[in-house]
mmCIF file of C-alpha atoms in Angstrom:
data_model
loop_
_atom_site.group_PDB
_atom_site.id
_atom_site.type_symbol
_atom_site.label_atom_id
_atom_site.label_comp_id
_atom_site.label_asym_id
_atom_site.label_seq_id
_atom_site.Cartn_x
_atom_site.Cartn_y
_atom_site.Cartn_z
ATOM 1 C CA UNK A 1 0.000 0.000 0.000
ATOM 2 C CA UNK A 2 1.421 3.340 -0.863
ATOM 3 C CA UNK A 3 1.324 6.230 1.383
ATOM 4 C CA UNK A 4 0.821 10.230 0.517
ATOM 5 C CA UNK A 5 4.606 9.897 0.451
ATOM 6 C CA UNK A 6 5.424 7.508 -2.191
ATOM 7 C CA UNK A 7 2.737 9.041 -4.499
ATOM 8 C CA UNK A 8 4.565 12.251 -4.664
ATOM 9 C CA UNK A 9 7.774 10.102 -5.037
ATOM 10 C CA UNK A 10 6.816 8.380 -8.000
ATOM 11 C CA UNK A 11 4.976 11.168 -9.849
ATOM 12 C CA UNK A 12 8.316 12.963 -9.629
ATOM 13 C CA UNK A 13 9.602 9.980 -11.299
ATOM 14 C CA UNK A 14 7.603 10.094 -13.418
ATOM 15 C CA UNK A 15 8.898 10.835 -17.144
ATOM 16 C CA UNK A 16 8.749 14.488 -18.680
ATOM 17 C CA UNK A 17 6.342 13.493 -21.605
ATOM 18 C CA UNK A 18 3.970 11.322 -19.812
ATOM 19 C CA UNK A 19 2.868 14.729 -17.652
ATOM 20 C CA UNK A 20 -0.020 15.920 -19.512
ATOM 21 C CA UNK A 21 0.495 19.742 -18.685
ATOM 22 C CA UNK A 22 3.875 19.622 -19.111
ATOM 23 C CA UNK A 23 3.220 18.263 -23.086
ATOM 24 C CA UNK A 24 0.533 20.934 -23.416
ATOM 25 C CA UNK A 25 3.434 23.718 -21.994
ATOM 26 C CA UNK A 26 5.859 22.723 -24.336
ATOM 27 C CA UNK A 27 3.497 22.282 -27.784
ATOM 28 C CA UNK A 28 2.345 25.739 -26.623
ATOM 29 C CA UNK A 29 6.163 27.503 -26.182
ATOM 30 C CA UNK A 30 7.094 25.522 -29.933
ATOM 31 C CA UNK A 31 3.770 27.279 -31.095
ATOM 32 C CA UNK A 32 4.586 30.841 -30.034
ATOM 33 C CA UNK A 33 8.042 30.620 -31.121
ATOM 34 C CA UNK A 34 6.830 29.290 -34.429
ATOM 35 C CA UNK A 35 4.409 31.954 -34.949
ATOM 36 C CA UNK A 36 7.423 34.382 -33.824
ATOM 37 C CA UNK A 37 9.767 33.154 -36.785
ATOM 38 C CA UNK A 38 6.986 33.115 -39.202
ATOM 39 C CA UNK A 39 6.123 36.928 -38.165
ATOM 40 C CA UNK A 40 9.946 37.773 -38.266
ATOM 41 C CA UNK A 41 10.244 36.001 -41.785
ATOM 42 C CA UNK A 42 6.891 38.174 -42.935
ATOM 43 C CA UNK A 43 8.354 41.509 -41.689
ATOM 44 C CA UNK A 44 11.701 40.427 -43.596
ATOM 45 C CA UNK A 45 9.745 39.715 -46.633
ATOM 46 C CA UNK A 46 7.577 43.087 -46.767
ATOM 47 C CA UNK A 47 9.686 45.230 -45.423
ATOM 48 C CA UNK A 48 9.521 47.574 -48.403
ATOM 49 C CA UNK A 49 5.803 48.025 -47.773
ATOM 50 C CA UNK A 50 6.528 48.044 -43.719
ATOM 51 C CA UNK A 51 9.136 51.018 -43.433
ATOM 52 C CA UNK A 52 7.067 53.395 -45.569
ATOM 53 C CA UNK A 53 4.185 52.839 -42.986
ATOM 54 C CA UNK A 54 6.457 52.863 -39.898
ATOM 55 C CA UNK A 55 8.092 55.947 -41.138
ATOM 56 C CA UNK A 56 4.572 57.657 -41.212
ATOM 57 C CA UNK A 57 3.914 56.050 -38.165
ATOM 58 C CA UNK A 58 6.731 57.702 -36.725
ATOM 59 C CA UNK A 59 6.330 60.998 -38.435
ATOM 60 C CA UNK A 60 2.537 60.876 -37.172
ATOM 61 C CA UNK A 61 3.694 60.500 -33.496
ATOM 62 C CA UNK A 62 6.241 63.476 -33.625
ATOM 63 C CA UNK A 63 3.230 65.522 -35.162
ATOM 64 C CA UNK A 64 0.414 64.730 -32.852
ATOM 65 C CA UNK A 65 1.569 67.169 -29.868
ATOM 66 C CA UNK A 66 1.469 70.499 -32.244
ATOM 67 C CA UNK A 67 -2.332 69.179 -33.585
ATOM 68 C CA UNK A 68 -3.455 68.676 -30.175
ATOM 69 C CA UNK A 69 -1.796 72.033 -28.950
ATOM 70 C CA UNK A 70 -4.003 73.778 -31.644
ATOM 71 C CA UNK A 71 -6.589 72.474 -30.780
ATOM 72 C CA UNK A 72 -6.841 72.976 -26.887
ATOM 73 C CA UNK A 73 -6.338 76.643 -28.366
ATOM 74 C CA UNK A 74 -9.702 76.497 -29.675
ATOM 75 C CA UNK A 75 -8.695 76.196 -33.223
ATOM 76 C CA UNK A 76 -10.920 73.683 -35.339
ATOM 77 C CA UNK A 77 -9.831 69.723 -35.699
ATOM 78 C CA UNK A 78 -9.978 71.150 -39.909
ATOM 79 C CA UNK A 79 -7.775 73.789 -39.672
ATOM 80 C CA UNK A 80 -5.728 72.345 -37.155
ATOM 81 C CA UNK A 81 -4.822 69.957 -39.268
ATOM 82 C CA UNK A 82 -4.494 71.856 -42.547
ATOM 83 C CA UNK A 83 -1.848 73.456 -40.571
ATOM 84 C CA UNK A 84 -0.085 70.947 -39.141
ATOM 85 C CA UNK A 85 0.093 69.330 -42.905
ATOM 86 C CA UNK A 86 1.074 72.260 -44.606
ATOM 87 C CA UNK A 87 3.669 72.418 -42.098
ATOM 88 C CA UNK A 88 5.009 68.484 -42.811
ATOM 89 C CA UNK A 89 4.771 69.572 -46.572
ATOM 90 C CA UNK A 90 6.796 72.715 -46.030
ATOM 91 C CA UNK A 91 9.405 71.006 -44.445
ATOM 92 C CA UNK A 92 9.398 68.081 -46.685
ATOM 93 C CA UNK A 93 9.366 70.065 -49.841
ATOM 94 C CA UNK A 94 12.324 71.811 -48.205
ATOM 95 C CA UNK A 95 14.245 69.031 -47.436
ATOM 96 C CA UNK A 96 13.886 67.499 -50.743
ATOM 97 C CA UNK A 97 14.969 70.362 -52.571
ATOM 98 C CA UNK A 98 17.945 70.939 -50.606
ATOM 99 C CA UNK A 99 19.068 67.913 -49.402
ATOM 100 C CA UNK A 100 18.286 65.621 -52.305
ATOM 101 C CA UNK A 101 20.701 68.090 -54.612
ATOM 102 C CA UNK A 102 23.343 67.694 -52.427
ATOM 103 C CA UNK A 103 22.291 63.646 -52.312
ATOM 104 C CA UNK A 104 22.262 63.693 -56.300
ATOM 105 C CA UNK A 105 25.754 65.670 -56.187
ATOM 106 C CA UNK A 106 27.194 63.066 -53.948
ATOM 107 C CA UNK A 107 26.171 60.115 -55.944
ATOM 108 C CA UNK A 108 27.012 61.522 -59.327
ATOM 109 C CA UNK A 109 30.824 62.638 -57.966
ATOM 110 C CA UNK A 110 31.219 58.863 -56.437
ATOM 111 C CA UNK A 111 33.758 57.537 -58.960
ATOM 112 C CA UNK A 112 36.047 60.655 -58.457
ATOM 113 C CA UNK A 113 35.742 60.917 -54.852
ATOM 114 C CA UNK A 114 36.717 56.763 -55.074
ATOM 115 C CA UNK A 115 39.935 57.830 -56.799
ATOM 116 C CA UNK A 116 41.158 60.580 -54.618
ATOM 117 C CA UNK A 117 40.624 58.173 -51.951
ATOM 118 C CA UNK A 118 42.710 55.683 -52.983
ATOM 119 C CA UNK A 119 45.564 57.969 -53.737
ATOM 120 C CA UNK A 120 45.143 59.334 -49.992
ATOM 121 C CA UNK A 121 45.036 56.174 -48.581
ATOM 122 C CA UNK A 122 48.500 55.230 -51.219
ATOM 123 C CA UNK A 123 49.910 58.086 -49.934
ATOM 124 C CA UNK A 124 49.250 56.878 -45.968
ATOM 125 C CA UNK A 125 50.441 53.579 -46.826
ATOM 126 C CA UNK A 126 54.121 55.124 -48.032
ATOM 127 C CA UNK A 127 53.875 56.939 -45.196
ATOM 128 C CA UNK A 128 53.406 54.248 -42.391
ATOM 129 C CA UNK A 129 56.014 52.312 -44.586
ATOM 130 C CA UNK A 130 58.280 54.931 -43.628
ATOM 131 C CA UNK A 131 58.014 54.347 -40.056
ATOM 132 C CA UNK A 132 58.729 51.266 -39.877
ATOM 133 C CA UNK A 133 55.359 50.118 -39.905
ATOM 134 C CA UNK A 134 53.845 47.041 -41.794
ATOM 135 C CA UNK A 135 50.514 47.471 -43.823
ATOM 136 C CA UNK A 136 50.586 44.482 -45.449
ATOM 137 C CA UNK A 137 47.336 42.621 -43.192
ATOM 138 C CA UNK A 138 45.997 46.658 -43.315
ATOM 139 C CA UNK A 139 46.109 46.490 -47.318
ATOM 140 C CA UNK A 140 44.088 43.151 -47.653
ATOM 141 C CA UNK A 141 41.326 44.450 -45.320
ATOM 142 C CA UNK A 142 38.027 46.648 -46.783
ATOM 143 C CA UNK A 143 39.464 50.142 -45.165
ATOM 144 C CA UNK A 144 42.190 50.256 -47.476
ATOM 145 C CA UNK A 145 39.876 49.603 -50.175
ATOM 146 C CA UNK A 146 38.363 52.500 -51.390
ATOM 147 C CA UNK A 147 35.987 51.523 -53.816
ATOM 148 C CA UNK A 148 34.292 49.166 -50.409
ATOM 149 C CA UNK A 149 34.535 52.233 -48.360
ATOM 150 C CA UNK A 150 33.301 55.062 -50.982
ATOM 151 C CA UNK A 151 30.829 51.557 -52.114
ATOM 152 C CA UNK A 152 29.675 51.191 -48.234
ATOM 153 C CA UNK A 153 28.524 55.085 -47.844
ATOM 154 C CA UNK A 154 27.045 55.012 -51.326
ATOM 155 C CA UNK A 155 24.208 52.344 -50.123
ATOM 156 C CA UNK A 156 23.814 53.659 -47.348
ATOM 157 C CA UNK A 157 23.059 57.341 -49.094
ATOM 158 C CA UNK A 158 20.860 55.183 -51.569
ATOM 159 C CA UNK A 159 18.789 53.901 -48.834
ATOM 160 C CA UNK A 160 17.999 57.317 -47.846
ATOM 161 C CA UNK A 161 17.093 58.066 -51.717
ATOM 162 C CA UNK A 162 14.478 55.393 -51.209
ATOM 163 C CA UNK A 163 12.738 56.916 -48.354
ATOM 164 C CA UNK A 164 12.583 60.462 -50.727
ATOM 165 C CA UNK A 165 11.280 58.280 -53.624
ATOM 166 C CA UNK A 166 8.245 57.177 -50.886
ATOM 167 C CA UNK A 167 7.721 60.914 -49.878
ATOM 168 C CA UNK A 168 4.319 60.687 -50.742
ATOM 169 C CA UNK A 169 3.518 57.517 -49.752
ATOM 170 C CA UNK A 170 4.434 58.153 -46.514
ATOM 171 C CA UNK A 171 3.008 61.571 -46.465
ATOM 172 C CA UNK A 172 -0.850 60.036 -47.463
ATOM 173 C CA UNK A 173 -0.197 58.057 -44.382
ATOM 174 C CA UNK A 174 0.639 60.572 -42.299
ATOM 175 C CA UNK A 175 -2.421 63.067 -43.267
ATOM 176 C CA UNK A 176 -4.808 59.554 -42.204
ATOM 177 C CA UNK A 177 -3.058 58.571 -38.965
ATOM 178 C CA UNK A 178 -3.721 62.722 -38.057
ATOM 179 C CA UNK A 179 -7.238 62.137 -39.406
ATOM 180 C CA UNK A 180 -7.471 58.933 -36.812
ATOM 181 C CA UNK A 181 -5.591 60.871 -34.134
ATOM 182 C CA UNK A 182 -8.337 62.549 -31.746
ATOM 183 C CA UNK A 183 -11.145 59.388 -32.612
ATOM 184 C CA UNK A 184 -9.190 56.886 -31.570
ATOM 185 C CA UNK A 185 -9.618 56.959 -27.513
ATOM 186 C CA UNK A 186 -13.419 57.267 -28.722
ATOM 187 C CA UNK A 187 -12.754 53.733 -30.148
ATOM 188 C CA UNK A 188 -10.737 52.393 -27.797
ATOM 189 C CA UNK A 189 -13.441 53.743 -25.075
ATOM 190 C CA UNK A 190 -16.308 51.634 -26.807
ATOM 191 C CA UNK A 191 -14.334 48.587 -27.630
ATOM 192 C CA UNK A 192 -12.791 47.695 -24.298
ATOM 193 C CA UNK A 193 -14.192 45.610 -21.431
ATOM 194 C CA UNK A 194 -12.434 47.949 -18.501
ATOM 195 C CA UNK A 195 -11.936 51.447 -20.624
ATOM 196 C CA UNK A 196 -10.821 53.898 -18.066
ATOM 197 C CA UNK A 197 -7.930 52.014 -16.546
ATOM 198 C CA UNK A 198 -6.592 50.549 -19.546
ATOM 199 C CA UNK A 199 -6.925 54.250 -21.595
ATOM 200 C CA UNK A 200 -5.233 56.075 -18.713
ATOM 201 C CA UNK A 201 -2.462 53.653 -18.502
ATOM 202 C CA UNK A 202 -2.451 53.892 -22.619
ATOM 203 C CA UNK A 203 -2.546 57.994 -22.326
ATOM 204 C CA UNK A 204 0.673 57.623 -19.663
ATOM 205 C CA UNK A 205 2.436 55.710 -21.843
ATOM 206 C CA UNK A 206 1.292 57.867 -25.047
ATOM 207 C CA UNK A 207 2.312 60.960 -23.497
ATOM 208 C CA UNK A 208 5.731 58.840 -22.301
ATOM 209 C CA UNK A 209 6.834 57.960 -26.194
ATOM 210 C CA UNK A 210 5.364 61.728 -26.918
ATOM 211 C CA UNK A 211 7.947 62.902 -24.899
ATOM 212 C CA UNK A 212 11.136 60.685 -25.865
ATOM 213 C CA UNK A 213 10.502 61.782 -29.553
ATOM 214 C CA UNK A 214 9.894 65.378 -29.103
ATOM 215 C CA UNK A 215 12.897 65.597 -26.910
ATOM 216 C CA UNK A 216 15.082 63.426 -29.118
ATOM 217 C CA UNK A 217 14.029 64.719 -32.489
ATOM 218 C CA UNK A 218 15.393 68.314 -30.654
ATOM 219 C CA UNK A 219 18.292 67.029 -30.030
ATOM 220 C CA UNK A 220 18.892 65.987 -33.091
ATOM 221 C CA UNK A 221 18.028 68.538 -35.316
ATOM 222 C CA UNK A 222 20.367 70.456 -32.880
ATOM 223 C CA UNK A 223 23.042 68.205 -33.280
ATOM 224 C CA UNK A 224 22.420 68.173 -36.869
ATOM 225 C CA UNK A 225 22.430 71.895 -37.077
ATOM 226 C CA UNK A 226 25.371 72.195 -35.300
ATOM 227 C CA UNK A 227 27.324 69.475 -37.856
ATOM 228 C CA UNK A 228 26.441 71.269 -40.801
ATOM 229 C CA UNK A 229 27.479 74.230 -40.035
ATOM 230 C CA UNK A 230 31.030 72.703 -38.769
ATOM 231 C CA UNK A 231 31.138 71.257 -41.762
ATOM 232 C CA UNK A 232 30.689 74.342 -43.715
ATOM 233 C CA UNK A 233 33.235 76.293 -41.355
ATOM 234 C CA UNK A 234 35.745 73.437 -42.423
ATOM 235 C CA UNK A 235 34.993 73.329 -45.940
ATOM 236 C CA UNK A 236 33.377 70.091 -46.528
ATOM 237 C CA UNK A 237 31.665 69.831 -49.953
ATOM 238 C CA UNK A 238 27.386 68.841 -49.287
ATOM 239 C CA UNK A 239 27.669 69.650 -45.367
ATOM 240 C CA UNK A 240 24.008 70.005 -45.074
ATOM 241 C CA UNK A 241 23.444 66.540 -46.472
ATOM 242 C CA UNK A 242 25.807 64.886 -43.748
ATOM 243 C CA UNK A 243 23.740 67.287 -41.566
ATOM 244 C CA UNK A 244 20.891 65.684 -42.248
ATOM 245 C CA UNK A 245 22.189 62.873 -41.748
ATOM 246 C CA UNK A 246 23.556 62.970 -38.334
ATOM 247 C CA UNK A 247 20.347 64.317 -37.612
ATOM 248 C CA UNK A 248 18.324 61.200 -38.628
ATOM 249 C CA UNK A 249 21.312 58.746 -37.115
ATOM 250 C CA UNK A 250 21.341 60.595 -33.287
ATOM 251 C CA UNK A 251 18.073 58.497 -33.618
ATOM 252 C CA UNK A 252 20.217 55.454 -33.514
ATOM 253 C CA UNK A 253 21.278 54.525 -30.084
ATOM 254 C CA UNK A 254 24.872 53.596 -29.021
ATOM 255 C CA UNK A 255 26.260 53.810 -32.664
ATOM 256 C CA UNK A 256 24.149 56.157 -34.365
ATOM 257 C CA UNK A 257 26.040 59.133 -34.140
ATOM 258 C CA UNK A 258 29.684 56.979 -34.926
ATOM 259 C CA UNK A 259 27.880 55.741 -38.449
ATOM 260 C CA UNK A 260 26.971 59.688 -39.009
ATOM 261 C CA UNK A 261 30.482 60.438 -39.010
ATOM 262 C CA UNK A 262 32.064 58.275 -40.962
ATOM 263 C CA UNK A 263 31.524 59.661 -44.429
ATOM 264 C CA UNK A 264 31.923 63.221 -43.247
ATOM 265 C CA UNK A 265 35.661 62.283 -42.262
ATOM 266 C CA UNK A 266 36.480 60.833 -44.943
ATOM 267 C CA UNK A 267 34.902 63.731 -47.108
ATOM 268 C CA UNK A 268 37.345 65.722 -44.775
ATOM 269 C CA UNK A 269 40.483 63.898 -46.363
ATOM 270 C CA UNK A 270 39.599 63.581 -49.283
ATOM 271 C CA UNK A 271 39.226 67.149 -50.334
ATOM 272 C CA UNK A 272 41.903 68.085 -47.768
ATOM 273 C CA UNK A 273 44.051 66.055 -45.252
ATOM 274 C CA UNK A 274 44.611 64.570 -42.739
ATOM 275 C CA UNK A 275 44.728 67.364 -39.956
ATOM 276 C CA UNK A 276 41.469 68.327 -41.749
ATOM 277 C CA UNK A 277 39.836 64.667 -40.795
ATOM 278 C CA UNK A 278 41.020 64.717 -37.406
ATOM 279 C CA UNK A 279 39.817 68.246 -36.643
ATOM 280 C CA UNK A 280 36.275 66.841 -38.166
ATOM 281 C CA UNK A 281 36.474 64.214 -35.982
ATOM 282 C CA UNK A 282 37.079 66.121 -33.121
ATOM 283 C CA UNK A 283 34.237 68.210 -33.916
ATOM 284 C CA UNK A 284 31.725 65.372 -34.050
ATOM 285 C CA UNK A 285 32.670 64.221 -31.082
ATOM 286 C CA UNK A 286 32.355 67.558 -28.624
ATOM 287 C CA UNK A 287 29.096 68.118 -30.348
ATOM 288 C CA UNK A 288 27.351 64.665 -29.302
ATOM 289 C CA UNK A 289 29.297 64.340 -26.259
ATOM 290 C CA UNK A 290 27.771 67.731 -25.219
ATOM 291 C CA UNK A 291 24.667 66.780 -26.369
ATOM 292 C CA UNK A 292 24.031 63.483 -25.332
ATOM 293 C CA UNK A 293 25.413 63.984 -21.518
ATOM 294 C CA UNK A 294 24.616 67.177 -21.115
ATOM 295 C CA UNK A 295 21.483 68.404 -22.500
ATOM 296 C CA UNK A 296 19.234 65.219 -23.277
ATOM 297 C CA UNK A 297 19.687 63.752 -19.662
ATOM 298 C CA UNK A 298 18.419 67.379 -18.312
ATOM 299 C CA UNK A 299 15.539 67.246 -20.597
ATOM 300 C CA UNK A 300 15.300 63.136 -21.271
ATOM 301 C CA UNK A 301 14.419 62.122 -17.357
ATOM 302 C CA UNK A 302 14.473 58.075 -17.232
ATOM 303 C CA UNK A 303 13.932 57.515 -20.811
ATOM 304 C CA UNK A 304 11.162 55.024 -22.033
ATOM 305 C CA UNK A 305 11.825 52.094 -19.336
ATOM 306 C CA UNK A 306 14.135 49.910 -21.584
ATOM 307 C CA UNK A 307 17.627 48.637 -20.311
ATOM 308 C CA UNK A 308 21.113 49.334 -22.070
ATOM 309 C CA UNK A 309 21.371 45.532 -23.000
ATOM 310 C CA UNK A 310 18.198 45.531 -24.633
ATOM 311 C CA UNK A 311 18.257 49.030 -26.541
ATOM 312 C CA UNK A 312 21.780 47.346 -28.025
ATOM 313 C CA UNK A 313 19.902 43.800 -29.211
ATOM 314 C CA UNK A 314 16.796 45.920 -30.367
ATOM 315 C CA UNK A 315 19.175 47.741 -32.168
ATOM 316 C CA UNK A 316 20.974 44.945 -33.999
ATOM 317 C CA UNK A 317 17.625 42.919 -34.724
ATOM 318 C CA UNK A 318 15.070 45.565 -36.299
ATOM 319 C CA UNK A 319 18.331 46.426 -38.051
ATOM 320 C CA UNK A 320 18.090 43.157 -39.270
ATOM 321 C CA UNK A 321 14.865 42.769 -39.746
ATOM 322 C CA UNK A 322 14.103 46.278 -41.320
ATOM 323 C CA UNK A 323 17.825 47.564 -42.664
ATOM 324 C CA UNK A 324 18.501 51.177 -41.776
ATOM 325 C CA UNK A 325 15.228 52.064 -40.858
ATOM 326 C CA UNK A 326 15.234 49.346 -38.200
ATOM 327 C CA UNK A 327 17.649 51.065 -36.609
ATOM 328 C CA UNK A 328 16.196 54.242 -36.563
ATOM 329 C CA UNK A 329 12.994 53.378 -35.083
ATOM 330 C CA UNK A 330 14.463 50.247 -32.975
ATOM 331 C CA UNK A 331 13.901 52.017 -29.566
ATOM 332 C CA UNK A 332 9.823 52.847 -30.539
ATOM 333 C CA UNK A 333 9.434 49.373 -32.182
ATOM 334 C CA UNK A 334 10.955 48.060 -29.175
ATOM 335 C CA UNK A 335 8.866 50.228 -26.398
ATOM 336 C CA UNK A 336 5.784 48.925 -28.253
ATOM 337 C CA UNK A 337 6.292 45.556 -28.005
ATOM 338 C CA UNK A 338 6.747 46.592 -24.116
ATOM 339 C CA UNK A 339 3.659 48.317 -23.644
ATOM 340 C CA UNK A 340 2.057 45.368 -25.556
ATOM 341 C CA UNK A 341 4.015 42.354 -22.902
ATOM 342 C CA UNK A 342 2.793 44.428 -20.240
ATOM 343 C CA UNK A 343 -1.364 44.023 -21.359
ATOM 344 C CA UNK A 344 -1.371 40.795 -20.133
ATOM 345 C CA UNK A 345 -0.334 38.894 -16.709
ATOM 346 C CA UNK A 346 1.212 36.085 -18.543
ATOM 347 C CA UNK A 347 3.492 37.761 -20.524
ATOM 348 C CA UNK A 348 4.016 40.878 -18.026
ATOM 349 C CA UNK A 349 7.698 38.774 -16.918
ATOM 350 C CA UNK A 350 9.316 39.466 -20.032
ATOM 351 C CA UNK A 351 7.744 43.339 -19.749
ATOM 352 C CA UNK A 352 9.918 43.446 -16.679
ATOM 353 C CA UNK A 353 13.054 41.723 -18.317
ATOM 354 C CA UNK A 354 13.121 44.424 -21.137
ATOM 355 C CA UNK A 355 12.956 47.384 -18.124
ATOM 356 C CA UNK A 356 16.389 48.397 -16.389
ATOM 357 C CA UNK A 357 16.848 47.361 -12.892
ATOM 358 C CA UNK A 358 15.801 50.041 -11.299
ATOM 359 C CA UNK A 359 12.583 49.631 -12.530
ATOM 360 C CA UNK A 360 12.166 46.275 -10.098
ATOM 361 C CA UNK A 361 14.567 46.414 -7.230
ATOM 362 C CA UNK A 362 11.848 48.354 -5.278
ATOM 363 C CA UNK A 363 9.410 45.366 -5.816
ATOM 364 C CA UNK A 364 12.138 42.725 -5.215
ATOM 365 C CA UNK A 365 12.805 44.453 -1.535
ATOM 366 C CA UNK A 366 9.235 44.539 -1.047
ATOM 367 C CA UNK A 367 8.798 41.143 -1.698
ATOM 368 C CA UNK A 368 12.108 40.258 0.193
ATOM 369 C CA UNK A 369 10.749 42.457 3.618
ATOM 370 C CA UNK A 370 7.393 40.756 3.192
#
């Protein structure tokens, strides 16, 4: 006769697959991941139809504030908005004039700028010969090879061409998600079960990513601002292009604003010299060091809740998944998915594994006192 005891015992020993709920655990984690890769593999697939709409997306975030603004003025929802687009179309129109010349100048001057390269970098490697030091392992690598390096900035520039070539793509989009912009807590209101808690925890975290973007896309267009015109102080040919650029790459954490200055630097030797590429260089870094540690903390507060480790890996996957783009908008692709873990109890643990650590070490102590 067995006792309590031994019943335990031999349930423990029993095998992995013969537990029913254990089975029914494990089909369900192979699901979900399954469903994950086939998701991943879809975004991967359509991405050319995805960034367009994340870009307006984004766009249509950084908007909302100054439509909302106008209106608490009194203004109508109509004009509001006619205002707010004219304002988009302005500054579109702008930037397409101005920096798509100096985009088209770039591109058509590629072969020549590939040249001069390689006769700078020639010139370096007689140079470091003279030392006494050996280039040989340098010379086999890409960054002696100017056609990879000149090659490397060119798609990179060409990617941005695309996103001009969508302009009005993404525009359309924009003008609807606007249109959808002061309806949608109506809808959200009338379609869920427990409306006033879920749409002020939605309006916090609204007003949160609000916030990161307005701040950030400040800070950028200072930064960017601030490049061009060191750029045109120094010389360097299409300064409001690489401008621009830094400006859309401070949006890139960690290693945004390193990619940014890569091409103007070697712009910088090419049409002068060294001591011109180092000064550059110096330049780009006082002007995002200042920036970043100085200013955005004052302004930034704690950020949008994600950890250092995470911002990295959400970096290097919607990169992945998305190309340049990714990259840009990793950080609000990435705070979505958040809010979205943290809807639901079950999946509320990985919510808490994107956050930093101060986000749960006064819950851990709690639970540790109790």
């Amino acid at each position: 006769m067995n006792t309590p005891l031994d019943k335990v015992l031999l349930k423990q020993k029993e095998p992995f697959f013969n537990n029913s709920s254990n089975i029914s655990i494990a089909l369900k984690s192979l699901i979900i991941l399954a469903c994950i890769v086939i998701i991943v593999a879809g975004m991967r697939a359509a991405d050319s139809l995805l960034v367009p709409f994340l870009l307006a997306v984004f766009i249509g975030i950084i908007c909302s504030p100054p439509l909302f603004w106008l209106k608490s003025k009194g203004i109508s929802s109509a004009i509001a908005l006619i205002i707010v687009i004219a304002g988009i179309v302005g500054v579109t129109l702008a930037a397409s004039l101005v920096i798509g010349g100096s985009l088209k100048d770039f591109l058509q001057n590629l072969p020549v700028y590939q040249n001069i390269l390689q006769q700078k970098l020639a010139a370096m490697t007689i140079w470091l010969n003279s030392m006494g030091i050996s280039t040989t392992e340098f010379q086999s690598s890409e960054l002696f090879d100017s056609k990879s390096v000149m090659n490397i900035i060119g798609k990179m520039l060409g990617g941005l061409s695309k996103i001009f070539t969508n302009t009005f793509v993404i525009l359309l989009t924009v003008i609807f998600i606007l249109l959808e912009a002061s309806g949608f807590p109506l809808k959200l209101r009338a379609a869920l079960s427990s409306p006033d808690e879920s749409l002020s925890r939605l309006s916090q975290v609204t007003d949160s990513v609000r916030q990161y973007l307005a701040i950030k896309t400040m800070c950028s267009l200072l930064t960017g601002v601030l490049i061009a015109l060191l750029l045109y102080i120094i010389g360097i040919k299409q300064s409001v292009l690489w401008g621009f650029i830094a400006f859309l790459f401070n949006f890139i954490p960690n290693i945004g604003s390193i990619i940014a200055a890569v091409p103007a630097i070697i712009m910088a030797l090419i049409q002068f010299d060294t001591a011109a590429a180092v000064y550059t260089l110096a330049g780009y870094i006082f002007i995002n060091l200042s920036i970043s540690n100085i200013i955005e903390p004052k302004f930034m507060g704690r950020g949008l809740g994600l950890s250092t480790l995470v911002v990295f890996i959400s970096l290097v996957f919607w990169g992945w998944v998305l190309g340049p783009v990714g990259m840009l908008l990793s950080v609000l692709l990435t705070t979505i998915l958040k809010i979205a873990l943290e809807s639901s109890e079950e999946t509320m643990w990985l919510a808490i594994l994107l956050g930093p650590a101060r986000a749960v070490k006064p819950d851990i102590q709690s639970a540790v006192k109790g």
